[in-house]
mmCIF file of C-alpha atoms in Angstrom:
data_model
loop_
_atom_site.group_PDB
_atom_site.id
_atom_site.type_symbol
_atom_site.label_atom_id
_atom_site.label_comp_id
_atom_site.label_asym_id
_atom_site.label_seq_id
_atom_site.Cartn_x
_atom_site.Cartn_y
_atom_site.Cartn_z
ATOM 1 C CA MET A 1 2.079 -17.508 25.869
ATOM 2 C CA LEU A 2 2.670 -21.410 25.726
ATOM 3 C CA LYS A 3 -0.686 -22.119 27.861
ATOM 4 C CA LYS A 4 -2.571 -19.783 25.668
ATOM 5 C CA LEU A 5 -1.155 -21.447 22.476
ATOM 6 C CA PRO A 6 -3.218 -24.508 22.153
ATOM 7 C CA ASN A 7 -6.604 -22.398 22.440
ATOM 8 C CA ALA A 8 -5.083 -20.078 19.644
ATOM 9 C CA MET A 9 -4.114 -22.793 17.473
ATOM 10 C CA ARG A 10 -7.866 -24.189 17.256
ATOM 11 C CA ALA A 11 -9.058 -20.439 16.643
ATOM 12 C CA ALA A 12 -6.445 -19.961 13.844
ATOM 13 C CA PHE A 13 -6.683 -23.167 12.078
ATOM 14 C CA PRO A 14 -9.921 -22.319 10.391
ATOM 15 C CA HIS A 15 -8.538 -19.388 8.567
ATOM 16 C CA THR A 16 -5.372 -21.152 7.608
ATOM 17 C CA ILE A 17 -7.129 -24.276 5.567
ATOM 18 C CA PRO A 18 -7.251 -22.581 2.148
ATOM 19 C CA VAL A 19 -3.625 -22.235 2.731
ATOM 20 C CA LEU A 20 -3.041 -25.650 3.925
ATOM 21 C CA THR A 21 -4.409 -27.075 0.680
ATOM 22 C CA GLY A 22 -2.363 -24.672 -1.456
ATOM 23 C CA PHE A 23 0.608 -25.086 0.494
ATOM 24 C CA LEU A 24 0.773 -28.897 0.411
ATOM 25 C CA PHE A 25 0.578 -28.844 -3.548
ATOM 26 C CA LEU A 26 2.918 -25.935 -3.929
ATOM 27 C CA GLY A 27 5.495 -27.232 -1.437
ATOM 28 C CA ALA A 28 5.169 -30.775 -3.024
ATOM 29 C CA ALA A 29 6.162 -29.106 -6.291
ATOM 30 C CA TYR A 30 9.030 -27.440 -4.686
ATOM 31 C CA GLY A 31 10.150 -30.825 -3.243
ATOM 32 C CA ILE A 32 9.929 -32.828 -6.295
ATOM 33 C CA LEU A 33 11.990 -30.299 -8.119
ATOM 34 C CA MET A 34 14.420 -30.127 -5.467
ATOM 35 C CA SER A 35 14.968 -33.872 -5.748
ATOM 36 C CA ASN A 36 15.025 -33.613 -9.611
ATOM 37 C CA ALA A 37 18.171 -31.182 -9.105
ATOM 38 C CA GLY A 38 19.808 -34.014 -6.928
ATOM 39 C CA TYR A 39 19.095 -32.415 -3.599
ATOM 40 C CA GLY A 40 17.593 -35.009 -0.947
ATOM 41 C CA TRP A 41 14.752 -34.173 1.641
ATOM 42 C CA THR A 42 17.012 -33.204 4.402
ATOM 43 C CA TRP A 43 18.194 -30.059 1.997
ATOM 44 C CA THR A 44 14.476 -29.517 1.270
ATOM 45 C CA LEU A 45 13.483 -29.717 4.922
ATOM 46 C CA LEU A 46 16.583 -27.146 5.674
ATOM 47 C CA THR A 47 15.468 -24.642 2.940
ATOM 48 C CA SER A 48 11.948 -24.762 3.811
ATOM 49 C CA SER A 49 12.763 -24.201 7.599
ATOM 50 C CA VAL A 50 15.154 -21.689 7.172
ATOM 51 C CA VAL A 51 14.686 -19.664 4.201
ATOM 52 C CA PHE A 52 10.764 -20.123 3.721
ATOM 53 C CA ALA A 53 10.580 -17.933 0.863
ATOM 54 C CA GLY A 54 8.018 -19.655 -1.180
ATOM 55 C CA ALA A 55 8.853 -18.275 -4.946
ATOM 56 C CA LEU A 56 12.201 -17.518 -4.018
ATOM 57 C CA GLN A 57 12.890 -21.044 -3.120
ATOM 58 C CA PHE A 58 11.745 -22.176 -6.704
ATOM 59 C CA VAL A 59 14.027 -19.825 -8.137
ATOM 60 C CA GLY A 60 16.853 -20.847 -5.694
ATOM 61 C CA ILE A 61 16.843 -24.188 -7.386
ATOM 62 C CA GLY A 62 18.554 -22.620 -10.171
ATOM 63 C CA LEU A 63 20.689 -20.779 -8.029
ATOM 64 C CA LEU A 64 22.159 -24.075 -6.189
ATOM 65 C CA THR A 65 22.711 -25.653 -9.376
ATOM 66 C CA ALA A 66 24.746 -22.812 -11.425
ATOM 67 C CA ALA A 67 27.965 -21.212 -10.298
ATOM 68 C CA PHE A 68 28.288 -19.599 -7.184
ATOM 69 C CA ASP A 69 27.527 -15.808 -7.715
ATOM 70 C CA PRO A 70 26.757 -14.099 -4.264
ATOM 71 C CA LEU A 71 26.065 -10.622 -5.891
ATOM 72 C CA LEU A 72 23.736 -11.879 -8.516
ATOM 73 C CA ALA A 73 21.897 -14.258 -5.588
ATOM 74 C CA PHE A 74 21.567 -11.315 -3.347
ATOM 75 C CA LEU A 75 19.911 -8.967 -6.513
ATOM 76 C CA ILE A 76 17.719 -11.893 -7.147
ATOM 77 C CA ALA A 77 16.655 -12.192 -3.784
ATOM 78 C CA LEU A 78 15.954 -8.610 -3.441
ATOM 79 C CA SER A 79 13.899 -8.549 -6.762
ATOM 80 C CA VAL A 80 11.670 -11.711 -5.923
ATOM 81 C CA ASN A 81 10.856 -10.752 -2.199
ATOM 82 C CA ALA A 82 11.123 -7.013 -2.364
ATOM 83 C CA ARG A 83 7.370 -6.845 -1.512
ATOM 84 C CA HIS A 84 8.151 -8.148 1.941
ATOM 85 C CA LEU A 85 9.549 -4.539 2.737
ATOM 86 C CA PHE A 86 6.081 -3.019 2.147
ATOM 87 C CA TYR A 87 4.506 -5.949 4.115
ATOM 88 C CA GLY A 88 7.064 -4.894 7.123
ATOM 89 C CA ILE A 89 6.147 -1.176 7.216
ATOM 90 C CA SER A 90 2.263 -2.016 6.765
ATOM 91 C CA MET A 91 2.818 -4.378 10.090
ATOM 92 C CA LEU A 92 4.783 -1.899 12.008
ATOM 93 C CA GLU A 93 1.903 -0.829 14.166
ATOM 94 C CA LYS A 94 0.446 -4.652 14.687
ATOM 95 C CA PHE A 95 4.219 -5.755 15.755
ATOM 96 C CA ASN A 96 4.943 -2.873 17.900
ATOM 97 C CA SER A 97 4.427 -4.405 21.297
ATOM 98 C CA ILE A 98 4.299 -8.211 20.130
ATOM 99 C CA GLY A 99 7.114 -9.203 22.692
ATOM 100 C CA LYS A 100 9.682 -11.981 22.128
ATOM 101 C CA ILE A 101 7.912 -13.441 19.015
ATOM 102 C CA LYS A 102 8.377 -10.480 17.051
ATOM 103 C CA PRO A 103 11.685 -11.810 15.257
ATOM 104 C CA TYR A 104 9.812 -15.255 14.290
ATOM 105 C CA LEU A 105 6.836 -13.275 13.100
ATOM 106 C CA ILE A 106 8.970 -11.189 11.072
ATOM 107 C CA PHE A 107 10.533 -14.022 9.489
ATOM 108 C CA GLY A 108 7.620 -16.334 9.011
ATOM 109 C CA MET A 109 5.549 -13.474 7.086
ATOM 110 C CA CYS A 110 4.552 -14.711 3.614
ATOM 111 C CA ASP A 111 1.858 -13.517 1.347
ATOM 112 C CA GLU A 112 -0.649 -15.675 3.172
ATOM 113 C CA THR A 113 0.211 -14.861 6.557
ATOM 114 C CA PHE A 114 0.074 -11.207 5.782
ATOM 115 C CA SER A 115 -3.217 -11.525 4.340
ATOM 116 C CA ILE A 116 -4.668 -13.338 7.278
ATOM 117 C CA LEU A 117 -3.160 -11.132 9.735
ATOM 118 C CA CYS A 118 -4.181 -8.022 8.013
ATOM 119 C CA SER A 119 -7.856 -9.253 7.592
ATOM 120 C CA THR A 120 -8.761 -11.427 10.508
ATOM 121 C CA GLU A 121 -9.176 -10.396 14.123
ATOM 122 C CA PRO A 122 -8.961 -13.228 16.909
ATOM 123 C CA PRO A 123 -12.006 -13.949 19.027
ATOM 124 C CA THR A 124 -12.316 -11.872 22.103
ATOM 125 C CA ASN A 125 -11.410 -14.645 24.228
ATOM 126 C CA ILE A 126 -8.183 -15.476 22.440
ATOM 127 C CA ASP A 127 -4.656 -13.785 22.971
ATOM 128 C CA LYS A 128 -3.808 -12.002 19.952
ATOM 129 C CA ARG A 129 -0.180 -12.576 20.103
ATOM 130 C CA ALA A 130 -0.700 -16.126 20.678
ATOM 131 C CA PHE A 131 -3.071 -15.948 17.486
ATOM 132 C CA MET A 132 -0.778 -14.256 15.371
ATOM 133 C CA LEU A 133 1.704 -16.778 16.304
ATOM 134 C CA SER A 134 -0.356 -19.613 15.561
ATOM 135 C CA VAL A 135 -1.260 -18.257 12.151
ATOM 136 C CA THR A 136 2.394 -18.128 11.446
ATOM 137 C CA LEU A 137 3.524 -21.334 12.787
ATOM 138 C CA LEU A 138 0.607 -23.042 11.139
ATOM 139 C CA ASN A 139 1.176 -21.841 7.488
ATOM 140 C CA GLN A 140 4.880 -22.429 7.698
ATOM 141 C CA SER A 141 4.422 -26.227 9.004
ATOM 142 C CA TYR A 142 2.213 -26.804 5.865
ATOM 143 C CA TRP A 143 4.982 -25.625 3.671
ATOM 144 C CA VAL A 144 7.657 -27.498 5.542
ATOM 145 C CA LEU A 145 5.213 -30.638 5.610
ATOM 146 C CA GLY A 146 4.471 -30.255 1.698
ATOM 147 C CA SER A 147 7.918 -29.935 0.372
ATOM 148 C CA VAL A 148 9.330 -32.579 2.513
ATOM 149 C CA ALA A 149 6.629 -35.050 1.051
ATOM 150 C CA GLY A 150 7.533 -33.863 -2.435
ATOM 151 C CA ALA A 151 11.181 -34.375 -1.810
ATOM 152 C CA LEU A 152 10.209 -37.893 -0.644
ATOM 153 C CA ILE A 153 8.014 -38.885 -3.306
ATOM 154 C CA GLY A 154 10.007 -37.193 -6.263
ATOM 155 C CA PRO A 155 12.536 -39.909 -6.735
ATOM 156 C CA HIS A 156 9.784 -42.328 -7.265
ATOM 157 C CA LEU A 157 7.770 -40.247 -10.117
ATOM 158 C CA ALA A 158 8.443 -40.571 -13.514
ATOM 159 C CA PHE A 159 6.658 -37.516 -15.333
ATOM 160 C CA ASN A 160 7.678 -34.600 -17.127
ATOM 161 C CA THR A 161 8.048 -31.716 -14.490
ATOM 162 C CA GLN A 162 8.174 -28.887 -17.047
ATOM 163 C CA GLY A 163 5.702 -26.229 -16.150
ATOM 164 C CA ILE A 164 5.543 -27.336 -12.561
ATOM 165 C CA TYR A 165 6.590 -23.730 -11.884
ATOM 166 C CA PHE A 166 3.410 -22.386 -12.910
ATOM 167 C CA VAL A 167 2.050 -23.950 -9.549
ATOM 168 C CA MET A 168 3.362 -20.491 -7.906
ATOM 169 C CA THR A 169 1.471 -18.067 -10.358
ATOM 170 C CA ALA A 170 -1.935 -19.935 -10.133
ATOM 171 C CA PHE A 171 -1.905 -20.056 -6.198
ATOM 172 C CA PHE A 172 -1.258 -16.066 -6.287
ATOM 173 C CA VAL A 173 -4.153 -15.782 -8.770
ATOM 174 C CA VAL A 174 -6.572 -17.855 -6.531
ATOM 175 C CA VAL A 175 -5.612 -15.777 -3.544
ATOM 176 C CA PHE A 176 -6.252 -12.573 -5.447
ATOM 177 C CA LEU A 177 -9.451 -13.759 -6.372
ATOM 178 C CA ASN A 178 -10.426 -14.894 -3.074
ATOM 179 C CA GLN A 179 -9.506 -11.623 -1.636
ATOM 180 C CA TRP A 180 -11.469 -9.954 -4.425
ATOM 181 C CA GLN A 181 -14.505 -11.816 -3.660
ATOM 182 C CA THR A 182 -14.644 -11.472 0.365
ATOM 183 C CA ARG A 183 -13.425 -7.791 0.397
ATOM 184 C CA LYS A 184 -15.813 -4.918 -0.099
ATOM 185 C CA ASN A 185 -13.203 -2.252 -0.981
ATOM 186 C CA ARG A 186 -11.399 -3.342 -3.945
ATOM 187 C CA SER A 187 -9.933 -0.178 -4.479
ATOM 188 C CA PRO A 188 -6.314 -1.370 -3.169
ATOM 189 C CA ALA A 189 -6.523 -4.467 -5.387
ATOM 190 C CA LEU A 190 -7.246 -2.183 -8.232
ATOM 191 C CA ILE A 191 -4.367 0.223 -7.607
ATOM 192 C CA GLY A 192 -2.136 -2.862 -7.127
ATOM 193 C CA VAL A 193 -2.995 -4.293 -10.432
ATOM 194 C CA GLY A 194 -2.873 -0.998 -12.251
ATOM 195 C CA ALA A 195 0.682 -0.183 -10.887
ATOM 196 C CA ALA A 196 1.979 -3.464 -11.787
ATOM 197 C CA LEU A 197 0.634 -3.352 -15.255
ATOM 198 C CA VAL A 198 2.288 0.503 -15.814
ATOM 199 C CA SER A 199 5.833 -0.847 -14.320
ATOM 200 C CA LEU A 200 5.689 -3.962 -16.672
ATOM 201 C CA LEU A 201 5.316 -1.790 -19.861
ATOM 202 C CA ILE A 202 7.871 0.866 -18.784
ATOM 203 C CA PHE A 203 10.260 -1.485 -17.265
ATOM 204 C CA GLY A 204 9.629 -4.943 -18.742
ATOM 205 C CA ALA A 205 8.973 -8.092 -17.381
ATOM 206 C CA GLU A 206 12.584 -8.422 -15.712
ATOM 207 C CA ASN A 207 12.751 -5.527 -13.588
ATOM 208 C CA PHE A 208 9.215 -4.207 -13.023
ATOM 209 C CA ILE A 209 8.627 -5.944 -9.541
ATOM 210 C CA ILE A 210 10.525 -3.046 -7.524
ATOM 211 C CA PRO A 211 9.055 0.052 -9.241
ATOM 212 C CA ALA A 212 5.678 -1.419 -9.309
ATOM 213 C CA MET A 213 5.941 -1.788 -5.171
ATOM 214 C CA ALA A 214 7.407 1.626 -4.891
ATOM 215 C CA LEU A 215 4.365 2.726 -6.918
ATOM 216 C CA ILE A 216 1.941 1.115 -5.024
ATOM 217 C CA VAL A 217 3.236 2.439 -1.703
ATOM 218 C CA VAL A 218 2.998 6.062 -3.016
ATOM 219 C CA CYS A 219 -0.735 5.466 -4.319
ATOM 220 C CA LEU A 220 -1.817 4.043 -1.231
ATOM 221 C CA THR A 221 -0.131 6.937 1.069
ATOM 222 C CA VAL A 222 -1.472 9.455 -1.375
ATOM 223 C CA PHE A 223 -5.099 7.987 -1.144
ATOM 224 C CA ARG A 224 -4.858 6.548 2.392
ATOM 225 C CA LYS A 225 -7.482 8.932 3.744
ATOM 226 C CA LYS A 226 -9.807 8.220 1.225
ATOM 227 C CA LEU A 227 -9.255 4.321 1.091
ATOM 228 C CA THR A 228 -9.646 4.453 5.144
ATOM 229 C CA THR A 229 -13.051 6.244 4.650
ATOM 230 C CA GLU A 230 -14.325 3.986 2.261
ATOM 231 C CA VAL A 231 -13.597 0.893 4.596
ATOM 232 C CA ASP A 232 -15.456 2.744 7.480
ATOM 233 C CA GLU A 233 -18.607 3.035 5.122
#
């Protein structure tokens, strides 16, 4: 595996360039907010390396500065990252015989890595396991690098950081638009948007994520055969 990794890294890197540009800025925003909350770059390095949860890390800043409430932290983490449950289900086949790297691939799964692994096949001369590991390693390294850089420069910046949380929303919108432009079959995207809007109207902004994910899974399961046929065509 280690001998195959350099070639796999070179093959994977072009696919991760959009993530690189996004994660450097997103990570820097997180690092700046961490430094403003009184946490140094070592704490930022630790959380980005061990937690690596993007949106949850932004939310976690407030949890770190508030009174410790493990139940609340658990419920918030479940709500924010519930989508990963469905990522896991859809990756069962790909990860079925992946070997010793499987635990790290599960840990390192994020929205952007999931998107690349689902939509990209490695070149025929590249080991598939090494390619999947390379994509995951590269994407996490971008996030860690950006967040640590932000934590280091944060104390030296003198500007109002109000609204900086919006970078995460903006990045998700860009990823969605990129997928919309590059994929011929847009039915899954429309199902996702529709399920989210319905759940938002019924359950409200605070509680719609889990119902939306459940509705998406149900819709994709019911229409799986039709959607697969559309992809083949």
